[in-house]
Short mmCIF file of C-alpha atoms in Angstrom, two decimals:
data_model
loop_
_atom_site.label_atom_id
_atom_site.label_comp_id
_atom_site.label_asym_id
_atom_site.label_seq_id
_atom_site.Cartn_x
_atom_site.Cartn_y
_atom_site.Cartn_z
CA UNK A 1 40.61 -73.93 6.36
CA UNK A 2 38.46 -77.22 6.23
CA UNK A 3 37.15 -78.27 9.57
CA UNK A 4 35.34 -81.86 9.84
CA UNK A 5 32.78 -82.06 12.65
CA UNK A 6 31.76 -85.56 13.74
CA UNK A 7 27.96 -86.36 13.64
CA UNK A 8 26.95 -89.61 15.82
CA UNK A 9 23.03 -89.57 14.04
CA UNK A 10 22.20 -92.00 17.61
CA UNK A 11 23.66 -89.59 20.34
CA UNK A 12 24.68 -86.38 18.62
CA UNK A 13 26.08 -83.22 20.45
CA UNK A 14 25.00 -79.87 21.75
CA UNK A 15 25.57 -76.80 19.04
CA UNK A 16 26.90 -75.18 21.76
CA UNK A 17 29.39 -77.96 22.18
CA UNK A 18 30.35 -78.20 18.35
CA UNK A 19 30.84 -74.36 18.53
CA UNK A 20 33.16 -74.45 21.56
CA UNK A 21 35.32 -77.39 20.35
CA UNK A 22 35.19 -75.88 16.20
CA UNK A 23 36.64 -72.25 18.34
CA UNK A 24 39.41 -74.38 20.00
CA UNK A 25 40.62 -76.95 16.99
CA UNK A 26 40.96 -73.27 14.82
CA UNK A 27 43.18 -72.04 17.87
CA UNK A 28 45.02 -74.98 18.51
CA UNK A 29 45.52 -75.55 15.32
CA UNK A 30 46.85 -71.97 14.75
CA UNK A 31 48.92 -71.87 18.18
CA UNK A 32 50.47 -75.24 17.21
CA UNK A 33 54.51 -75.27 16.77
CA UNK A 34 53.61 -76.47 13.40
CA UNK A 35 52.03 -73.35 12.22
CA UNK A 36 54.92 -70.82 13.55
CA UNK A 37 57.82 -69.87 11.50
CA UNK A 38 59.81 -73.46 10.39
CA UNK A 39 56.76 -75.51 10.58
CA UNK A 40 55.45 -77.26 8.05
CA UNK A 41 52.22 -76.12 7.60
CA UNK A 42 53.71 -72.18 8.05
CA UNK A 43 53.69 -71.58 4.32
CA UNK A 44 49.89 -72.32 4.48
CA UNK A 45 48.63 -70.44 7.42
CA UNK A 46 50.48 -66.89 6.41
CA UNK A 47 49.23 -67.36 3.02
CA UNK A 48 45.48 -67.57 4.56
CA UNK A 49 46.29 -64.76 6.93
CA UNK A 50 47.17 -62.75 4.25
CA UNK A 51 44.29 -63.26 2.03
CA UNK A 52 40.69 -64.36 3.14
CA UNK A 53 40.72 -66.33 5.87
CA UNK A 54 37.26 -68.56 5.21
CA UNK A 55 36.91 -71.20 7.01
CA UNK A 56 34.23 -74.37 5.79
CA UNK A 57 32.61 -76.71 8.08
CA UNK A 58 32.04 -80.51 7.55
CA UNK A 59 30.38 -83.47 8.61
CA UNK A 60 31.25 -87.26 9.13
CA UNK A 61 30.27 -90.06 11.23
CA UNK A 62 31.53 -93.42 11.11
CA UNK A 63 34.22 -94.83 8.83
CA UNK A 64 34.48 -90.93 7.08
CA UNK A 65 35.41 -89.87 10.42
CA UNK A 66 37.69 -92.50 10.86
CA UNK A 67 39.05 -91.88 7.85
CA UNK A 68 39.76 -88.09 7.90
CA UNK A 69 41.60 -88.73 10.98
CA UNK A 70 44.17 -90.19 8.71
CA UNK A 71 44.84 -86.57 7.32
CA UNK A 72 47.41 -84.55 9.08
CA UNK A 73 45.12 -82.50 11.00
CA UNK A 74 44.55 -81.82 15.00
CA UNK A 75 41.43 -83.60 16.72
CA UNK A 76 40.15 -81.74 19.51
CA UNK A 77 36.62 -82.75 21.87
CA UNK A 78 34.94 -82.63 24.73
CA UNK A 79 32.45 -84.35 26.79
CA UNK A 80 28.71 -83.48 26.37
CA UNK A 81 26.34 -82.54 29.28
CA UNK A 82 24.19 -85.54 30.53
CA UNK A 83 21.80 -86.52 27.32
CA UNK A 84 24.11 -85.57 24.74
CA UNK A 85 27.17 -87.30 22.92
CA UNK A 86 30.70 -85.34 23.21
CA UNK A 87 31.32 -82.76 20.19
CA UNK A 88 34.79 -83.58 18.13
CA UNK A 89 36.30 -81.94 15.08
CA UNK A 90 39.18 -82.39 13.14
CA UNK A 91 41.19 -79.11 11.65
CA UNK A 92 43.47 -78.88 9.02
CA UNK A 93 45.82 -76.48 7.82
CA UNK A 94 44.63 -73.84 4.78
CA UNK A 95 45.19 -75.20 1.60
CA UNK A 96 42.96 -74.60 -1.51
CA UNK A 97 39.61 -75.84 -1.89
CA UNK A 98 40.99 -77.65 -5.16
CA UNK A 99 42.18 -80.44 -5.36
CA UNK A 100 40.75 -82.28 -1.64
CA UNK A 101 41.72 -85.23 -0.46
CA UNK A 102 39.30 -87.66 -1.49
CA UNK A 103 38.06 -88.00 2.26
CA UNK A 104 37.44 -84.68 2.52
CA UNK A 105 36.19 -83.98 -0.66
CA UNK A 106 33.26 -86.55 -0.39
CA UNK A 107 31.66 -84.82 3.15
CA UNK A 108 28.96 -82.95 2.92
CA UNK A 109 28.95 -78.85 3.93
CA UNK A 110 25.73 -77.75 3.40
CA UNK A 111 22.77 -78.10 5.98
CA UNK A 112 24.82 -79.40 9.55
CA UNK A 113 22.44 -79.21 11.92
CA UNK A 114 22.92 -80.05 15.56
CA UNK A 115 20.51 -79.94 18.84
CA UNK A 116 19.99 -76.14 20.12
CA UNK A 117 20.23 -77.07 23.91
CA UNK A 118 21.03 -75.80 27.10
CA UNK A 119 24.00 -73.20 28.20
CA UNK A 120 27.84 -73.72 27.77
CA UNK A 121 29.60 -76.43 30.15
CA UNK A 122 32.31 -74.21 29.83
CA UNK A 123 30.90 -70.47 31.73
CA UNK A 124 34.34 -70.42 33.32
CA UNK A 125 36.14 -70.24 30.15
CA UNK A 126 38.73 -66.62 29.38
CA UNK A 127 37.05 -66.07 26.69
CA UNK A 128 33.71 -65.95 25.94
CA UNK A 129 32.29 -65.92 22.66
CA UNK A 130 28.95 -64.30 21.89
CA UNK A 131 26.61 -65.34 18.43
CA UNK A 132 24.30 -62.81 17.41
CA UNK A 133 20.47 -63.66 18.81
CA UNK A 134 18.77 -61.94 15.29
CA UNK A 135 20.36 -64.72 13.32
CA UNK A 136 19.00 -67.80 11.82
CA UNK A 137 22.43 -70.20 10.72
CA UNK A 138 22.91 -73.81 10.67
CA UNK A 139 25.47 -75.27 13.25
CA UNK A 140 27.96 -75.64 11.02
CA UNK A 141 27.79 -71.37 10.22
CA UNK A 142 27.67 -71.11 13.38
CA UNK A 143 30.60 -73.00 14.13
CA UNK A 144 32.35 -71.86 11.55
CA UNK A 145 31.45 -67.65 13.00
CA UNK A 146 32.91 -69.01 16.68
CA UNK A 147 36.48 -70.11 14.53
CA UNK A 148 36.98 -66.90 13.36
CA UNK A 149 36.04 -65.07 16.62
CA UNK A 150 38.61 -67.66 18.48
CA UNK A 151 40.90 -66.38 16.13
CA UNK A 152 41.22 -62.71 15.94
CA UNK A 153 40.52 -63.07 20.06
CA UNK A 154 44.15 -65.12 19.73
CA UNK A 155 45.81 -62.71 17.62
CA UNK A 156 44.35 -59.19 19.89
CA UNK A 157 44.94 -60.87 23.55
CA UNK A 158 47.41 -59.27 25.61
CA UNK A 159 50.41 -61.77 25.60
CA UNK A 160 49.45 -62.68 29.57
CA UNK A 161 45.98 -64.00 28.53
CA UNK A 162 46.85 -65.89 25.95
CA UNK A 163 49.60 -67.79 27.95
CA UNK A 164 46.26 -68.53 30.65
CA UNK A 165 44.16 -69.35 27.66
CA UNK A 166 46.63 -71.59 26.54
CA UNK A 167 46.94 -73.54 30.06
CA UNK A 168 43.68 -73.76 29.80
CA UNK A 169 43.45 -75.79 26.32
CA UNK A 170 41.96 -73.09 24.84
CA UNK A 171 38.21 -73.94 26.29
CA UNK A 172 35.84 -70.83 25.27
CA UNK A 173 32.39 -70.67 26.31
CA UNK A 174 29.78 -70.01 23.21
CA UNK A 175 26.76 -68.46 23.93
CA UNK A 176 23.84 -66.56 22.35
CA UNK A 177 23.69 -62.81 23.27
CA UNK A 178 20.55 -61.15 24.30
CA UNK A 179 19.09 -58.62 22.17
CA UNK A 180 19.32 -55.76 24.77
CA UNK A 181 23.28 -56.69 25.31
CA UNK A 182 24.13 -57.54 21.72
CA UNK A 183 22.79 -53.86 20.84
CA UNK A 184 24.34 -52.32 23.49
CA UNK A 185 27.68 -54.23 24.51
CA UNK A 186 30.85 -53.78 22.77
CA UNK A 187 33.15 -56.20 22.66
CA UNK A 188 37.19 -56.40 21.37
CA UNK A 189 36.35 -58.80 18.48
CA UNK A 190 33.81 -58.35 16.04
CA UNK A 191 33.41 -61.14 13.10
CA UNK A 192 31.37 -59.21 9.90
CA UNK A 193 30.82 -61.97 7.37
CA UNK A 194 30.54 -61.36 4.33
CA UNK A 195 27.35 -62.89 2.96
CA UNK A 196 29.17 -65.51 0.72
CA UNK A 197 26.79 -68.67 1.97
CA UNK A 198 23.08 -68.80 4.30
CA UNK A 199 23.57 -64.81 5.27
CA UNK A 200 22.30 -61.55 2.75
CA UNK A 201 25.47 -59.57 2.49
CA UNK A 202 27.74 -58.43 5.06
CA UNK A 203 26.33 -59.46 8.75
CA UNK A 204 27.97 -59.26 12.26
CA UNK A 205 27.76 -62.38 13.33
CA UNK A 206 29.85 -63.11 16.55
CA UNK A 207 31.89 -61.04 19.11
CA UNK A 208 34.24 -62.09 21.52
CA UNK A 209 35.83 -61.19 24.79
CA UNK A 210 38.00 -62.50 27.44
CA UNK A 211 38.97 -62.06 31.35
CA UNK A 212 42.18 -60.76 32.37
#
């Protein structure tokens, strides 16, 4: 699953923000009428369900961003505390990593950094997301480690929660665990990855929860 995050190098976001809005274009992407049984991109998604479900993390600004958002994909943002610019990213359904569209093939994966500032917006969010404090990642890892926990929080949620989570556009609220809680807490959703790109073989790298 290819995931495009836009960078404005002038007023960029909050990592926290890129996180939250990366966890909620997987879901929405995932929840999407689309992606359920009849839908065109159904096919794709159980495929990637059924296999490895990796998930790589972009970056464009300008015209690139423009012009991914000619792909048949789902945009989802949000607004940025005072100081920062809103976080956006554009998912699109699983397909393999060969052949890309060309506007997708030319962005760059490696190295996505984005200001490490301040606490979610979001601390009323269901679910709540939690990134491993003994970890060094970019922002696009990271963002990439909040998809996956978005996802298997979708697919374990009592039906009720996910109908509230839904209504609620899917908003999560990222954060980075103490050390004292992450060794002690235990959480529904636990995202090991395997050590394929930045981490040395298999690493838990984000947990997840939600409220009701």
């Amino acid at each position: 699953m290819q995931l495009v995050v836009m960078r404005d190098r002038h007023h960029p976001a909050r990592q926290v923000d890129v996180c939250e809005v990366a966890a909620r274009a997987v879901v929405s992407l995932l929840d999407d009428p689309r992606s359920a049984e009849g839908g065109r991109w159904f096919a794709a998604v159980q495929h990637w369900n059924d296999n490895r479900i990796r998930k790589l993390v972009r970056r464009a600004d300008g015209k690139r961003w423009t012009d991914v958002q000619l792909l048949d994909g789902i945009t989802v943002s949000q607004h940025g505390i005072e100081g920062f610019g809103p976080a956006a990213v554009r998912v699109f359904a699983p397909a393999p990593a060969r052949p890309l569209p060309k506007a997708l093939d030319k962005l760059q994966v490696s190295g996505t950094h984005f200001p490490d500032e301040g606490l979610s917006a979001n601390s009323d969010a269901i679910v709540t997301i939690e990134i491993n404090p003994n970890l060094e990642i970019t922002s696009g890892k990271a963002a990439a480690q909040c998809g996956h926990a978005a996802q298997l929080a979708r697919q374990m949620m009592p039906p009720e929660a996910l109908a509230a989570w839904r209504a609620d556009g899917f908003r999560v609220s990222v954060r980075t665990a103490g050390h004292q809680q992450w060794d002690e807490a235990v959480r529904p959703v636990s995202i090991v990855d395997s050590g394929f790109t930045e981490l040395d073989g298999p690493t838990e790298t984000t947990r997840a929860y939600w409220r009701g």
